[in-house]
Amino acid sequence: MIHFCGKDFNILGQVNNHATLAPAINLFPSLKPPNKTLIFHQITVLIVTFLAYASFHASRKPPSIVKSVLGPKIQSNSSTIESNLSSFDAGWAPFDGPQGTHRLGELDLAFLSAYSMGMYFAGHVGDMVDLRLFLVFGMMGSGFFTIIFGLGYWFSVHLLWFYVGVQVFCGLFQSIGWPCVVAIVGNWFGKEKRGLIMGVWNSHTSVGNIIGSVVASGVLEFGWGWSFVVPGVLVILVGVLVFVFLVVRPEDLGFVVDAKEGVEMEVDQGKSTEKVESEEVGLLEKDNESLDLDSEADSLAAIGFVEAWRLPGVAPFAFCLFFSKLVAYTFLYWLPFYIRHTAVAGVHLSHKIAGILSTIFDIGGVFGGISAGYISDMIEARAVTSIGFLLLSIPALVFYRVYGSFSMATNLALMFVSGLLVNGPYSLITTAVAADLGTQDLIKGNSRALATVTAVIDGTGSVGAALGPLLAGYISSGGWNGVFFMLIVASFFACLFLIRIARTEIKGKLNEGKWFWSRLTIH
């Protein structure tokens, strides 16, 4: 089996068309090379995948926004902004009783457990099927079940099993998204500046959270069901966009790819598009280059789950992400509830304002992801960068808990800093690190292994993401100090798993004389 121009050929010249070209490319021939350059298509892929995963995260945000509406009533004599919303405080069975926060935590567990388990399978499946169609399938299913959850409001559903079941299906469909988008972006970009590119691109997580928070909070006053229906419709509409425009690999358009460095050059501009796409001509041209067919087949084969775990660096970063996502997702699912139930300068905020203010954490996360990516590119040390952010996040969490209630300005400033430091390493590991590990030399630049490696790392992280919100639901009933202590301990353990890799990175850079202080020592 060999591969040319986005198609798989066996030795007899037959084609395996498990990958299909996006309809827009066939409908508008001007989008094909040489009419459009490589850079144009790289930017298009970044934009489309950015919108895809932002919509995924926007549809994840409603549960955290409506928690304070569904959950137990605030027990406080403090004043409340927009007291006309006090009717919401009655709660919604089965989440409004004394054990309401426990039930809400279990709801998060249902989604995130299904998400983490689905991630392992989705990554491996993604290496064997058309990633564009698989991604669209995940988006449609995610949008559908998000809408189904919201319909529980109009049909007055008060059955815990209904909401848990819907969240399980939502988690399974959502798990398809991440391995697909990372693999697709990894196909289009080499390792150079990957940290910065993916740091900027990965802001889709925070941007999606912001959009989801604003949309869900904005329609909350019309009934909490709308907070699910609108984001659900959004992810379906973006899924249509992905189906029409997304191109999975540069080879599908005839661009030539170097296994180690990513996309290197375009096809000969003198050739017609038809000639590039011709299966016979492509095969005849490659016959003259003495390709090693066995080696080519190996580089295109999907690797197994166990093989992915054995790759150098995968396990330490996966377990680091376990604790990093535990912290990040506890904020994702409980921050609006925490803001709503914690007086700021003696004032309890409304559901809507608490939801909107929680976006400050995600805005900080945008800057954190970009900063972590840029710094890791500059010093060429992903683990060192991650540890730096994680260590700084510990005092930031302490300050936010202790001083965040003093004033609105203090609360917002510390929330921003916490978001920056918490989401920095989370963003870096799930994007640049996963892409680096999934295309390392040991697997011969096998881009089809990328989705599996990404799934192993993010799937392990998602187990922590499932555990964090669940524990927060139980611990918060005894006070929020215990929740923040849990987050601080998790950040510390995340650092421990990267110490050996960081030490190796430091030794390597000092020996190479690449770092400024090492050059000073030499001179």
Short mmCIF file of C-alpha atoms in Angstrom, two decimals:
data_model
loop_
_atom_site.label_atom_id
_atom_site.label_comp_id
_atom_site.label_asym_id
_atom_site.label_seq_id
_atom_site.Cartn_x
_atom_site.Cartn_y
_atom_site.Cartn_z
CA MET A 1 0.00 0.00 0.00
CA ILE A 2 1.31 3.47 -0.90
CA HIS A 3 -0.19 6.91 -0.51
CA PHE A 4 -0.31 9.71 -3.02
CA CYS A 5 -2.37 12.87 -3.42
CA GLY A 6 -4.70 12.02 -0.55
CA LYS A 7 -5.56 8.50 -1.80
CA ASP A 8 -4.46 5.03 -0.72
CA PHE A 9 -3.26 2.72 -3.52
CA ASN A 10 -2.44 -0.94 -3.36
CA ILE A 11 0.30 -2.35 -5.57
CA LEU A 12 -2.18 -2.99 -8.38
CA GLY A 13 -3.12 0.66 -8.49
CA GLN A 14 -6.57 0.33 -6.95
CA VAL A 15 -7.86 3.08 -4.70
CA ASN A 16 -9.20 2.95 -1.14
CA ASN A 17 -11.42 6.00 -0.82
CA HIS A 18 -12.21 6.00 2.91
CA ALA A 19 -11.46 9.75 2.87
CA THR A 20 -13.70 12.08 0.87
CA LEU A 21 -12.98 15.61 -0.21
CA ALA A 22 -15.02 18.44 1.30
CA PRO A 23 -17.96 19.40 -0.97
CA ALA A 24 -16.85 23.04 -1.18
CA ILE A 25 -13.60 21.99 -2.88
CA ASN A 26 -15.51 20.22 -5.65
CA LEU A 27 -18.21 22.88 -5.92
CA PHE A 28 -15.66 25.71 -6.20
CA PRO A 29 -12.64 24.57 -8.25
CA SER A 30 -10.98 27.93 -7.56
CA LEU A 31 -10.29 26.65 -4.02
CA LYS A 32 -7.94 23.99 -5.36
CA PRO A 33 -4.21 24.55 -5.94
CA PRO A 34 -2.62 26.25 -7.75
CA ASN A 35 -5.46 28.81 -7.45
CA LYS A 36 -5.17 28.82 -3.66
CA THR A 37 -1.88 28.50 -1.83
CA LEU A 38 -0.84 26.24 1.00
CA ILE A 39 -1.02 29.12 3.49
CA PHE A 40 -4.62 29.85 2.48
CA HIS A 41 -5.65 26.27 3.21
CA GLN A 42 -3.70 26.18 6.50
CA ILE A 43 -5.52 29.29 7.69
CA THR A 44 -8.85 27.84 6.54
CA VAL A 45 -8.20 24.64 8.50
CA LEU A 46 -7.28 26.63 11.62
CA ILE A 47 -10.45 28.73 11.37
CA VAL A 48 -12.82 25.83 10.69
CA THR A 49 -11.39 23.59 13.43
CA PHE A 50 -11.31 26.59 15.80
CA LEU A 51 -15.03 27.19 15.24
CA ALA A 52 -15.77 23.47 15.53
CA TYR A 53 -14.21 23.01 18.94
CA ALA A 54 -15.35 26.39 20.21
CA SER A 55 -18.92 25.27 19.49
CA PHE A 56 -18.26 21.99 21.32
CA HIS A 57 -17.19 23.91 24.41
CA ALA A 58 -20.04 26.39 24.09
CA SER A 59 -22.46 23.46 24.32
CA ARG A 60 -20.64 22.14 27.42
CA LYS A 61 -21.04 25.37 29.36
CA PRO A 62 -24.83 25.40 30.06
CA PRO A 63 -24.69 22.87 32.95
CA SER A 64 -22.37 25.17 34.91
CA ILE A 65 -24.51 28.23 34.17
CA VAL A 66 -27.79 26.64 35.30
CA LYS A 67 -26.33 24.92 38.38
CA SER A 68 -27.33 27.82 40.62
CA VAL A 69 -30.86 27.69 39.17
CA LEU A 70 -31.27 23.93 39.51
CA GLY A 71 -29.47 23.56 42.84
CA PRO A 72 -30.33 24.36 46.45
CA LYS A 73 -31.41 27.85 47.48
CA ILE A 74 -28.80 30.26 48.82
CA GLN A 75 -28.91 30.39 52.61
CA SER A 76 -27.84 33.97 53.28
CA ASN A 77 -29.17 37.30 54.47
CA SER A 78 -26.85 39.27 52.20
CA SER A 79 -28.32 41.58 49.61
CA THR A 80 -28.80 40.26 46.11
CA ILE A 81 -28.35 42.07 42.83
CA GLU A 82 -31.39 41.86 40.57
CA SER A 83 -33.63 40.44 43.26
CA ASN A 84 -36.40 40.03 40.69
CA LEU A 85 -34.63 36.82 39.69
CA SER A 86 -35.20 35.37 43.18
CA SER A 87 -37.91 33.06 41.82
CA PHE A 88 -35.13 31.01 40.25
CA ASP A 89 -33.80 30.18 43.71
CA ALA A 90 -36.54 27.62 44.31
CA GLY A 91 -34.39 25.05 42.46
CA TRP A 92 -35.44 22.16 40.23
CA ALA A 93 -36.06 18.64 41.46
CA PRO A 94 -34.11 16.38 41.77
CA PHE A 95 -31.30 18.89 42.29
CA ASP A 96 -32.93 21.21 44.84
CA GLY A 97 -32.78 19.12 48.03
CA PRO A 98 -30.15 19.05 50.79
CA GLN A 99 -28.08 16.71 48.60
CA GLY A 100 -28.55 18.91 45.54
CA THR A 101 -24.86 19.71 45.06
CA HIS A 102 -24.12 15.97 45.21
CA ARG A 103 -26.63 15.29 42.44
CA LEU A 104 -25.15 18.11 40.34
CA GLY A 105 -21.69 16.65 40.82
CA GLU A 106 -22.96 13.26 39.73
CA LEU A 107 -24.40 14.89 36.62
CA ASP A 108 -20.94 16.21 35.77
CA LEU A 109 -19.48 12.77 36.47
CA ALA A 110 -21.91 11.16 34.01
CA PHE A 111 -20.85 13.49 31.21
CA LEU A 112 -17.11 13.47 31.88
CA SER A 113 -16.85 9.73 32.54
CA ALA A 114 -18.51 9.02 29.22
CA TYR A 115 -16.29 11.66 27.64
CA SER A 116 -13.07 10.16 29.00
CA MET A 117 -14.00 6.59 28.06
CA GLY A 118 -15.20 7.65 24.65
CA MET A 119 -11.96 9.57 24.08
CA TYR A 120 -9.84 6.41 24.06
CA PHE A 121 -12.05 4.74 21.45
CA ALA A 122 -12.64 7.90 19.41
CA GLY A 123 -8.93 8.48 18.91
CA HIS A 124 -8.31 4.97 17.62
CA VAL A 125 -11.37 5.06 15.37
CA GLY A 126 -10.33 8.49 14.12
CA ASP A 127 -7.06 7.01 12.84
CA MET A 128 -9.00 4.61 10.62
CA VAL A 129 -11.91 6.66 9.21
CA ASP A 130 -12.55 9.95 7.46
CA LEU A 131 -11.86 12.51 10.20
CA ARG A 132 -14.13 15.13 8.64
CA LEU A 133 -17.20 12.87 8.63
CA PHE A 134 -16.36 11.51 12.07
CA LEU A 135 -16.08 15.04 13.46
CA VAL A 136 -19.39 16.07 11.90
CA PHE A 137 -21.03 12.96 13.37
CA GLY A 138 -19.81 13.99 16.82
CA MET A 139 -21.04 17.56 16.42
CA MET A 140 -24.51 16.55 15.27
CA GLY A 141 -24.95 14.07 18.11
CA SER A 142 -23.64 16.52 20.68
CA GLY A 143 -26.01 19.24 19.52
CA PHE A 144 -28.98 16.88 19.46
CA PHE A 145 -28.53 15.63 23.04
CA THR A 146 -27.78 19.12 24.36
CA ILE A 147 -31.17 20.17 22.99
CA ILE A 148 -32.80 17.05 24.52
CA PHE A 149 -31.46 18.07 27.96
CA GLY A 150 -33.06 21.51 27.59
CA LEU A 151 -36.42 19.99 26.63
CA GLY A 152 -36.63 18.65 30.16
CA TYR A 153 -37.61 22.17 31.22
CA TRP A 154 -40.71 22.38 29.02
CA PHE A 155 -41.76 18.79 29.67
CA SER A 156 -41.22 19.25 33.44
CA VAL A 157 -38.92 16.24 33.71
CA HIS A 158 -37.74 15.66 37.30
CA LEU A 159 -36.13 12.25 36.88
CA LEU A 160 -32.42 12.02 37.69
CA TRP A 161 -31.88 9.08 35.32
CA PHE A 162 -33.14 11.16 32.37
CA TYR A 163 -30.58 13.92 32.86
CA VAL A 164 -27.78 11.47 33.67
CA GLY A 165 -28.58 9.43 30.56
CA VAL A 166 -28.61 12.48 28.31
CA GLN A 167 -25.27 13.62 29.76
CA VAL A 168 -23.74 10.21 29.07
CA PHE A 169 -24.68 10.44 25.38
CA CYS A 170 -23.48 14.05 25.25
CA GLY A 171 -20.12 12.96 26.66
CA LEU A 172 -19.73 10.15 24.14
CA PHE A 173 -20.40 12.42 21.16
CA GLN A 174 -18.25 15.23 22.57
CA SER A 175 -15.31 12.83 22.94
CA ILE A 176 -15.10 12.57 19.16
CA GLY A 177 -14.18 16.23 18.73
CA TRP A 178 -10.76 16.63 20.29
CA PRO A 179 -8.81 13.74 18.70
CA CYS A 180 -10.20 14.77 15.32
CA VAL A 181 -9.34 18.48 15.41
CA VAL A 182 -5.84 17.93 16.88
CA ALA A 183 -5.04 15.25 14.31
CA ILE A 184 -6.24 17.47 11.46
CA VAL A 185 -4.25 20.50 12.60
CA GLY A 186 -1.22 18.27 13.23
CA ASN A 187 -1.48 17.06 9.63
CA TRP A 188 -1.22 20.61 8.31
CA PHE A 189 1.55 22.03 10.50
CA GLY A 190 5.11 20.94 11.28
CA LYS A 191 6.84 21.20 14.66
CA GLU A 192 8.37 24.63 14.08
CA LYS A 193 6.36 27.25 16.02
CA ARG A 194 3.79 24.55 16.79
CA GLY A 195 3.55 25.71 20.40
CA LEU A 196 2.63 29.28 19.45
CA ILE A 197 0.33 28.27 16.59
CA MET A 198 -1.51 25.75 18.71
CA GLY A 199 -1.49 28.07 21.72
CA VAL A 200 -3.37 30.67 19.71
CA TRP A 201 -5.57 28.01 18.08
CA ASN A 202 -6.34 26.35 21.40
CA SER A 203 -7.93 29.53 22.66
CA HIS A 204 -11.04 28.00 21.05
CA THR A 205 -11.56 26.25 24.40
CA SER A 206 -11.80 29.52 26.31
CA VAL A 207 -13.58 31.34 23.48
CA GLY A 208 -16.17 28.55 23.38
CA ASN A 209 -16.59 28.77 27.15
CA ILE A 210 -17.07 32.52 26.89
CA ILE A 211 -19.63 32.19 24.09
CA GLY A 212 -21.44 29.43 25.96
CA SER A 213 -21.49 31.43 29.19
CA VAL A 214 -22.75 34.62 27.56
CA VAL A 215 -25.40 32.85 25.46
CA ALA A 216 -26.62 30.57 28.26
CA SER A 217 -26.70 33.44 30.77
CA GLY A 218 -28.40 35.77 28.29
CA VAL A 219 -31.37 33.47 27.66
CA LEU A 220 -31.59 32.14 31.21
CA GLU A 221 -34.30 34.60 32.19
CA PHE A 222 -36.62 33.02 29.58
CA GLY A 223 -36.24 29.60 31.20
CA TRP A 224 -33.19 27.39 31.79
CA GLY A 225 -34.15 25.13 28.89
CA TRP A 226 -33.14 27.84 26.42
CA SER A 227 -29.63 27.78 27.90
CA PHE A 228 -29.26 24.31 26.38
CA VAL A 229 -31.29 24.62 23.19
CA VAL A 230 -29.46 27.64 21.76
CA PRO A 231 -25.90 26.22 22.20
CA GLY A 232 -27.17 22.88 20.87
CA VAL A 233 -28.43 24.51 17.68
CA LEU A 234 -25.13 26.41 17.41
CA VAL A 235 -22.96 23.27 17.40
CA ILE A 236 -25.20 21.67 14.75
CA LEU A 237 -24.90 24.72 12.46
CA VAL A 238 -21.12 24.76 12.83
CA GLY A 239 -21.15 21.03 12.05
CA VAL A 240 -22.67 21.85 8.67
CA LEU A 241 -19.85 24.34 8.07
CA VAL A 242 -17.26 21.68 8.92
CA PHE A 243 -18.87 19.18 6.55
CA VAL A 244 -18.78 21.64 3.66
CA PHE A 245 -15.32 23.21 4.05
CA LEU A 246 -12.90 21.12 6.13
CA VAL A 247 -10.01 19.39 4.33
CA VAL A 248 -8.40 16.73 6.53
CA ARG A 249 -4.91 16.46 5.04
CA PRO A 250 -2.74 18.56 2.71
CA GLU A 251 -2.21 15.47 0.54
CA ASP A 252 -5.91 15.53 -0.28
CA LEU A 253 -5.25 18.68 -2.30
CA GLY A 254 -1.93 17.52 -3.75
CA PHE A 255 0.45 19.23 -1.37
CA VAL A 256 3.69 17.37 -0.61
CA VAL A 257 4.40 16.55 3.03
CA ASP A 258 7.65 15.84 4.82
CA ALA A 259 7.06 13.31 7.60
CA LYS A 260 9.15 15.16 10.20
CA GLU A 261 8.57 18.80 9.46
CA GLY A 262 5.00 18.79 8.16
CA VAL A 263 3.94 20.48 4.93
CA GLU A 264 7.02 21.49 2.95
CA MET A 265 5.95 22.52 -0.53
CA GLU A 266 3.12 22.57 -3.02
CA VAL A 267 2.68 20.41 -6.07
CA ASP A 268 4.25 21.66 -9.27
CA GLN A 269 2.30 24.75 -10.24
CA GLY A 270 2.67 23.82 -13.90
CA LYS A 271 0.51 20.75 -13.52
CA SER A 272 -3.21 21.01 -13.92
CA THR A 273 -5.51 20.17 -11.04
CA GLU A 274 -6.85 17.25 -13.02
CA LYS A 275 -3.37 15.86 -13.47
CA VAL A 276 -2.65 16.13 -9.76
CA GLU A 277 -5.84 14.26 -8.99
CA SER A 278 -5.29 11.61 -11.63
CA GLU A 279 -4.75 8.27 -9.97
CA GLU A 280 -2.89 6.74 -12.93
CA VAL A 281 -0.51 9.64 -13.44
CA GLY A 282 0.17 9.92 -9.72
CA LEU A 283 1.05 6.24 -9.55
CA LEU A 284 3.27 6.31 -12.64
CA GLU A 285 5.20 9.33 -11.38
CA LYS A 286 5.83 7.67 -8.05
CA ASP A 287 7.01 4.46 -9.74
CA ASN A 288 10.12 6.37 -10.86
CA GLU A 289 11.17 7.26 -7.33
CA SER A 290 11.90 3.73 -5.93
CA LEU A 291 9.62 4.07 -2.88
CA ASP A 292 9.95 1.57 -0.07
CA LEU A 293 6.38 0.26 0.01
CA ASP A 294 6.72 -1.58 3.29
CA SER A 295 8.08 1.50 5.03
CA GLU A 296 5.33 3.63 3.55
CA ALA A 297 2.65 1.24 4.75
CA ASP A 298 4.12 1.27 8.26
CA SER A 299 4.11 5.04 8.39
CA LEU A 300 0.43 5.15 7.49
CA ALA A 301 -0.83 2.43 9.81
CA ALA A 302 -2.70 3.43 12.96
CA ILE A 303 -0.89 2.44 16.17
CA GLY A 304 -2.56 0.55 19.00
CA PHE A 305 -3.64 1.83 22.40
CA VAL A 306 -0.84 0.05 24.30
CA GLU A 307 1.78 1.14 21.75
CA ALA A 308 0.73 4.76 22.25
CA TRP A 309 1.16 4.47 26.04
CA ARG A 310 4.70 3.11 25.56
CA LEU A 311 5.88 6.08 23.50
CA PRO A 312 8.41 8.25 25.40
CA GLY A 313 6.78 11.12 27.27
CA VAL A 314 3.18 10.02 26.75
CA ALA A 315 2.54 8.59 30.24
CA PRO A 316 4.08 11.49 32.26
CA PHE A 317 2.23 14.15 30.29
CA ALA A 318 -1.00 12.10 30.40
CA PHE A 319 -0.90 11.87 34.20
CA CYS A 320 0.09 15.53 34.48
CA LEU A 321 -2.97 16.38 32.39
CA PHE A 322 -5.08 14.20 34.71
CA PHE A 323 -4.47 16.65 37.54
CA SER A 324 -4.38 19.77 35.35
CA LYS A 325 -7.81 19.03 33.89
CA LEU A 326 -9.11 18.18 37.35
CA VAL A 327 -8.40 21.79 38.30
CA ALA A 328 -9.52 23.36 35.01
CA TYR A 329 -12.80 21.46 34.78
CA THR A 330 -13.69 22.10 38.41
CA PHE A 331 -13.60 25.78 37.51
CA LEU A 332 -15.43 25.13 34.24
CA TYR A 333 -18.37 23.41 35.93
CA TRP A 334 -18.50 25.12 39.32
CA LEU A 335 -17.16 28.68 38.98
CA PRO A 336 -20.54 30.34 38.19
CA PHE A 337 -22.08 28.44 41.13
CA TYR A 338 -19.21 29.53 43.39
CA ILE A 339 -19.55 33.19 42.35
CA ARG A 340 -23.31 33.04 42.86
CA HIS A 341 -22.98 31.54 46.36
CA THR A 342 -20.01 33.61 47.55
CA ALA A 343 -20.69 37.23 48.49
CA VAL A 344 -18.40 39.80 46.84
CA ALA A 345 -18.06 42.86 49.09
CA GLY A 346 -21.05 41.54 51.03
CA VAL A 347 -23.28 41.21 47.95
CA HIS A 348 -24.56 38.02 46.32
CA LEU A 349 -24.71 38.36 42.55
CA SER A 350 -27.55 37.20 40.32
CA HIS A 351 -27.44 34.02 38.25
CA LYS A 352 -26.98 35.99 35.04
CA ILE A 353 -24.20 38.24 36.33
CA ALA A 354 -22.39 35.32 37.99
CA GLY A 355 -22.43 33.44 34.68
CA ILE A 356 -21.13 36.38 32.69
CA LEU A 357 -18.40 37.25 35.23
CA SER A 358 -17.12 33.67 35.11
CA THR A 359 -15.94 34.41 31.56
CA ILE A 360 -13.07 36.42 33.05
CA PHE A 361 -11.46 33.11 34.00
CA ASP A 362 -11.73 31.97 30.38
CA ILE A 363 -10.37 35.26 29.07
CA GLY A 364 -7.35 34.68 31.27
CA GLY A 365 -7.21 31.18 29.81
CA VAL A 366 -6.87 32.61 26.29
CA PHE A 367 -3.79 34.59 27.31
CA GLY A 368 -2.50 31.61 29.29
CA GLY A 369 -2.67 29.24 26.33
CA ILE A 370 -0.97 31.71 23.99
CA SER A 371 1.69 32.61 26.57
CA ALA A 372 2.49 28.98 27.38
CA GLY A 373 2.77 28.13 23.69
CA TYR A 374 5.02 31.12 22.94
CA ILE A 375 7.29 30.53 25.94
CA SER A 376 7.63 26.82 25.22
CA ASP A 377 8.61 27.60 21.61
CA MET A 378 11.10 30.22 22.76
CA ILE A 379 12.89 28.03 25.32
CA GLU A 380 12.13 24.77 23.47
CA ALA A 381 11.04 23.08 26.69
CA ARG A 382 7.38 22.06 27.07
CA ALA A 383 7.73 20.41 30.50
CA VAL A 384 9.66 23.31 32.04
CA THR A 385 7.00 25.73 30.80
CA SER A 386 4.19 23.58 32.17
CA ILE A 387 5.81 23.25 35.60
CA GLY A 388 6.37 27.01 35.79
CA PHE A 389 2.70 27.73 35.17
CA LEU A 390 1.53 25.02 37.56
CA LEU A 391 3.73 26.22 40.42
CA LEU A 392 2.56 29.81 39.99
CA SER A 393 -1.07 28.68 39.91
CA ILE A 394 -0.84 27.45 43.52
CA PRO A 395 -0.43 30.89 45.16
CA ALA A 396 -2.90 32.33 42.63
CA LEU A 397 -5.59 29.90 43.84
CA VAL A 398 -4.83 30.75 47.47
CA PHE A 399 -5.09 34.47 46.81
CA TYR A 400 -8.35 34.07 44.87
CA ARG A 401 -10.00 32.15 47.69
CA VAL A 402 -8.72 34.46 50.47
CA TYR A 403 -8.95 37.88 48.82
CA GLY A 404 -11.43 37.35 45.97
CA SER A 405 -14.43 38.39 48.08
CA PHE A 406 -12.92 41.73 49.19
CA SER A 407 -14.08 43.72 46.18
CA MET A 408 -15.27 43.25 42.62
CA ALA A 409 -11.98 44.56 41.18
CA THR A 410 -9.93 42.17 43.31
CA ASN A 411 -12.19 39.26 42.40
CA LEU A 412 -11.92 39.91 38.67
CA ALA A 413 -8.16 40.46 38.72
CA LEU A 414 -7.43 37.28 40.68
CA MET A 415 -9.90 35.31 38.57
CA PHE A 416 -8.08 36.44 35.41
CA VAL A 417 -4.65 35.48 36.80
CA SER A 418 -5.96 32.12 38.00
CA GLY A 419 -7.44 31.40 34.56
CA LEU A 420 -4.16 32.33 32.86
CA LEU A 421 -2.03 30.05 35.05
CA VAL A 422 -4.48 27.12 35.27
CA ASN A 423 -5.28 26.95 31.55
CA GLY A 424 -1.73 27.60 30.31
CA PRO A 425 -0.29 24.09 30.88
CA TYR A 426 -3.66 22.45 30.16
CA SER A 427 -3.73 24.13 26.76
CA LEU A 428 -0.08 23.36 26.02
CA ILE A 429 -0.29 19.65 26.87
CA THR A 430 -3.51 19.00 24.96
CA THR A 431 -2.21 20.65 21.78
CA ALA A 432 1.50 21.17 21.11
CA VAL A 433 2.73 18.42 23.44
CA ALA A 434 0.20 15.89 22.12
CA ALA A 435 1.08 16.80 18.54
CA ASP A 436 4.83 16.53 19.28
CA LEU A 437 4.48 13.13 20.91
CA GLY A 438 2.16 11.88 18.18
CA THR A 439 4.60 12.75 15.39
CA GLN A 440 7.94 11.97 17.05
CA ASP A 441 10.75 10.27 15.13
CA LEU A 442 10.26 6.96 16.93
CA ILE A 443 7.04 6.37 14.98
CA LYS A 444 8.58 7.66 11.73
CA GLY A 445 6.45 10.78 11.59
CA ASN A 446 3.30 8.68 11.39
CA SER A 447 0.58 11.35 11.28
CA ARG A 448 -2.11 8.67 11.53
CA ALA A 449 -0.86 7.85 15.05
CA LEU A 450 -1.58 11.41 16.13
CA ALA A 451 -5.26 10.93 16.93
CA THR A 452 -4.50 7.87 19.07
CA VAL A 453 -1.76 9.61 21.07
CA THR A 454 -3.97 12.68 21.48
CA ALA A 455 -6.81 10.48 22.71
CA VAL A 456 -4.58 8.69 25.23
CA ILE A 457 -3.31 11.96 26.69
CA ASP A 458 -6.59 13.85 26.70
CA GLY A 459 -8.60 10.75 27.65
CA THR A 460 -6.46 10.31 30.77
CA GLY A 461 -6.85 14.00 31.50
CA SER A 462 -10.59 13.66 31.11
CA VAL A 463 -10.69 11.07 33.89
CA GLY A 464 -9.33 13.79 36.18
CA ALA A 465 -11.82 16.21 34.65
CA ALA A 466 -14.62 13.83 35.65
CA LEU A 467 -13.28 13.39 39.17
CA GLY A 468 -12.77 17.08 39.97
CA PRO A 469 -16.35 18.35 39.53
CA LEU A 470 -17.73 15.28 41.32
CA LEU A 471 -15.50 15.85 44.35
CA ALA A 472 -16.31 19.56 44.28
CA GLY A 473 -20.02 18.73 44.49
CA TYR A 474 -19.50 16.66 47.62
CA ILE A 475 -16.78 18.76 49.28
CA SER A 476 -18.52 22.11 48.71
CA SER A 477 -21.40 21.08 50.97
CA GLY A 478 -18.90 21.39 53.85
CA GLY A 479 -17.37 24.65 52.62
CA TRP A 480 -15.31 25.94 49.72
CA ASN A 481 -11.96 25.90 51.54
CA GLY A 482 -11.86 22.15 51.07
CA VAL A 483 -12.47 22.51 47.33
CA PHE A 484 -9.59 24.95 46.91
CA PHE A 485 -7.31 22.72 48.98
CA MET A 486 -8.13 19.88 46.58
CA LEU A 487 -7.23 22.12 43.59
CA ILE A 488 -3.91 23.13 45.14
CA VAL A 489 -2.93 19.52 45.87
CA ALA A 490 -3.87 18.54 42.30
CA SER A 491 -1.65 21.30 40.85
CA PHE A 492 1.25 20.08 43.00
CA PHE A 493 0.88 16.49 41.82
CA ALA A 494 0.68 17.67 38.20
CA CYS A 495 4.14 19.18 38.64
CA LEU A 496 5.60 15.98 40.10
CA PHE A 497 4.89 13.93 36.98
CA LEU A 498 6.93 16.29 34.78
CA ILE A 499 10.03 16.66 36.96
CA ARG A 500 12.06 13.98 35.16
CA ILE A 501 11.19 15.30 31.70
CA ALA A 502 11.89 18.88 32.81
CA ARG A 503 15.27 17.85 34.20
CA THR A 504 16.14 16.19 30.89
CA GLU A 505 15.07 19.32 28.99
CA ILE A 506 17.18 21.57 31.22
CA LYS A 507 20.28 19.39 30.89
CA GLY A 508 19.87 19.18 27.13
CA LYS A 509 19.50 22.93 26.63
CA LEU A 510 22.43 23.73 28.94
CA ASN A 511 24.66 21.26 27.10
CA GLU A 512 23.61 22.73 23.76
CA GLY A 513 24.24 26.25 25.04
CA LYS A 514 20.86 27.44 23.77
CA TRP A 515 19.73 29.21 26.92
CA PHE A 516 20.97 32.68 27.73
CA TRP A 517 22.34 31.89 31.18
CA SER A 518 24.23 28.87 29.84
CA ARG A 519 26.01 31.14 27.34
CA LEU A 520 26.90 33.53 30.16
CA THR A 521 28.44 30.64 32.11
CA ILE A 522 30.48 29.53 29.12
CA HIS A 523 31.85 33.03 28.50
#
